[in-house]
Coordinates of C-alpha atoms in Angstrom, one line a residue:
M1 CA 92.3 116.9 104.4
T2 CA 94.3 114.2 102.7
Y3 CA 98.1 113.9 102.7
L4 CA 100.3 111.8 100.4
V5 CA 103.5 109.9 101.2
A6 CA 105.0 108.9 97.8
Y7 CA 108.1 106.9 97.3
A8 CA 110.5 105.3 94.7
S9 CA 112.1 102.2 96.0
A10 CA 114.5 99.8 94.3
L11 CA 114.7 97.0 96.8
G12 CA 111.9 97.8 99.3
S13 CA 113.8 99.7 102.1
T14 CA 112.5 103.1 101.0
R15 CA 109.0 101.8 100.6
E16 CA 109.1 100.6 104.2
V17 CA 110.3 104.0 105.4
A18 CA 107.5 105.6 103.5
Q19 CA 105.0 103.2 105.0
R20 CA 106.3 104.1 108.5
V21 CA 106.0 107.8 107.9
A22 CA 102.5 107.4 106.5
S23 CA 101.4 105.3 109.4
R24 CA 102.7 107.8 111.9
M25 CA 101.1 110.7 110.1
E26 CA 97.8 108.9 109.8
V27 CA 97.5 108.4 113.6
A28 CA 98.0 112.2 114.1
L29 CA 96.4 113.7 111.0
G30 CA 93.8 111.2 109.7
D31 CA 93.7 110.6 106.0
V32 CA 97.1 109.7 104.6
E33 CA 97.8 107.7 101.5
C34 CA 101.1 105.9 100.8
R35 CA 101.8 105.2 97.2
S36 CA 104.6 104.5 94.8
V37 CA 105.4 107.6 92.7
E38 CA 104.5 105.6 89.7
E39 CA 101.0 105.2 90.9
V40 CA 100.2 108.8 91.5
V41 CA 98.3 110.5 88.8
F42 CA 97.3 113.8 90.4
V43 CA 98.7 115.6 93.4
S44 CA 96.1 118.4 93.4
R45 CA 93.8 116.6 95.8
Y46 CA 96.4 116.4 98.6
E47 CA 96.9 119.1 101.2
G48 CA 100.6 118.2 101.7
I49 CA 103.1 115.7 100.4
V50 CA 106.1 113.8 101.6
V51 CA 108.1 112.2 98.8
G52 CA 111.1 109.9 99.1
S53 CA 113.5 108.0 97.0
A54 CA 116.3 105.5 97.3
I55 CA 119.7 107.0 96.4
H56 CA 121.7 105.3 93.7
N57 CA 124.9 106.8 92.4
Q58 CA 124.3 109.9 94.5
A59 CA 121.0 110.6 92.9
W60 CA 117.3 109.9 93.3
L61 CA 115.8 107.1 91.2
P62 CA 114.5 108.1 87.8
P63 CA 110.8 107.5 88.7
A64 CA 111.0 109.9 91.6
L65 CA 112.7 112.6 89.5
L66 CA 110.0 112.1 86.9
F67 CA 107.3 112.5 89.6
L68 CA 108.8 115.8 90.6
S69 CA 109.0 117.2 87.1
R70 CA 105.6 115.8 86.1
H71 CA 103.9 117.5 89.1
E72 CA 106.2 120.4 89.6
L73 CA 103.5 123.2 89.2
E74 CA 101.1 121.5 91.6
L75 CA 103.8 120.6 94.1
A76 CA 104.9 124.3 94.2
K77 CA 101.4 125.2 95.6
R78 CA 101.5 122.9 98.6
P79 CA 103.8 122.0 101.4
V80 CA 106.3 119.3 100.3
W81 CA 108.9 117.4 102.4
A82 CA 111.4 115.0 101.0
F83 CA 113.5 112.2 102.3
S84 CA 116.3 110.1 100.7
V85 CA 117.4 106.6 101.6
G86 CA 121.1 105.9 101.0
M87 CA 124.0 104.1 102.5
A88 CA 125.8 106.7 104.5
D89 CA 125.9 104.6 107.6
A90 CA 127.3 101.7 105.7
L91 CA 130.4 103.6 104.8
P92 CA 133.6 103.1 106.8
K93 CA 133.3 105.0 110.1
L94 CA 135.8 107.6 109.0
F95 CA 133.5 108.6 106.1
R96 CA 130.0 108.2 107.6
K97 CA 129.3 111.7 108.8
R98 CA 130.9 113.4 105.9
G99 CA 129.2 111.1 103.4
A100 CA 125.8 111.9 105.0
A101 CA 126.4 115.6 105.0
I102 CA 127.4 115.6 101.3
Q103 CA 124.3 113.6 100.4
Q104 CA 122.1 115.9 102.4
E105 CA 123.5 119.0 100.8
Q106 CA 123.8 117.7 97.3
L107 CA 120.4 116.2 97.1
G108 CA 118.7 119.0 99.0
R109 CA 120.1 121.5 96.5
V110 CA 119.0 119.5 93.5
L111 CA 115.6 118.7 94.8
S112 CA 114.8 122.3 95.9
K113 CA 115.6 123.5 92.4
R114 CA 112.6 121.4 91.2
V115 CA 110.2 122.0 94.0
P116 CA 110.3 124.3 97.1
L117 CA 110.8 122.0 100.0
R118 CA 109.8 122.5 103.6
G119 CA 112.6 120.1 104.6
H120 CA 114.8 117.2 103.3
K121 CA 116.3 114.4 105.3
V122 CA 118.7 111.6 104.4
F123 CA 118.3 108.3 106.2
S124 CA 120.3 105.1 105.8
G125 CA 118.6 102.1 104.4
V126 CA 119.2 98.4 104.1
Y127 CA 122.5 97.4 102.5
R128 CA 123.0 93.7 101.8
A129 CA 126.4 92.2 100.9
R130 CA 124.9 90.5 97.9
Q131 CA 124.2 94.0 96.3
M132 CA 128.0 94.3 95.8
P133 CA 130.3 92.1 93.6
A134 CA 132.4 89.8 95.7
P135 CA 135.8 91.5 95.2
L136 CA 134.3 94.9 96.1
R137 CA 132.5 93.4 99.0
L138 CA 135.8 92.2 100.5
M139 CA 137.5 95.5 100.0
F140 CA 134.5 97.3 101.4
R141 CA 134.5 95.2 104.6
L142 CA 138.3 95.5 105.0
A143 CA 137.9 99.3 104.8
G144 CA 135.3 99.2 107.6
G145 CA 132.1 99.2 105.6
R146 CA 129.0 97.6 107.1
F147 CA 126.1 95.7 105.7
G148 CA 122.7 95.2 107.2
D149 CA 119.5 97.1 108.1
L150 CA 121.0 100.5 109.0
R151 CA 117.7 102.3 109.3
D152 CA 117.3 104.5 112.4
W153 CA 113.6 104.2 113.1
S154 CA 113.7 106.7 116.0
A155 CA 115.3 109.4 113.7
I156 CA 112.6 108.6 111.1
D157 CA 109.9 109.0 113.7
A158 CA 111.4 112.2 115.0
W159 CA 111.5 113.7 111.5
T160 CA 107.9 112.6 110.8
D161 CA 106.8 114.1 114.2
Q162 CA 108.4 117.5 113.1
I163 CA 106.3 117.4 109.9
I164 CA 103.1 116.5 111.9
A165 CA 103.8 119.4 114.2
R166 CA 104.2 121.9 111.3
I167 CA 101.0 120.7 109.8
A168 CA 98.9 120.5 113.0
K169 CA 100.0 123.8 114.5
P170 CA 96.9 126.0 114.0
G171 CA 97.5 129.4 112.4
S172 CA 101.0 128.5 111.5
P173 CA 102.0 128.7 107.8
L174 CA 103.1 125.3 106.5

């Protein structure tokens, strides 16, 4: 059986998360391919799929949304998990938990309308100061915002392990 981890990444952070997920799945499950959503022509050859996208303006990137709509019928026939990479942990401390919850709920609702999902998780990515205009950067920092690599690799691994457990459990519906 072959599994797919597909991703849409603007600056590379989401690609690295996808590669981590695919590597961990490959150790446990065998044949796993990690590809940009733009490289995937057919999904019918995969037993299960994990798809992720960077979040820009509270939405998935257009290539990821196109992937879902282009393969909607085939994706509905197999187990699909989704992840989103945003900047919730970069927000001022007062807004972090609420920001992550809003993204989780909003994106999960939008994505599940397109494809039935077995699960969806929002992770924080890498947020560099140079990604923001100087005046906004100063205001962001003064408000308590953070820049840097905010990915929680142990949370990503734990989520991946949950997927592996669902796939590997004999006799269990995916």
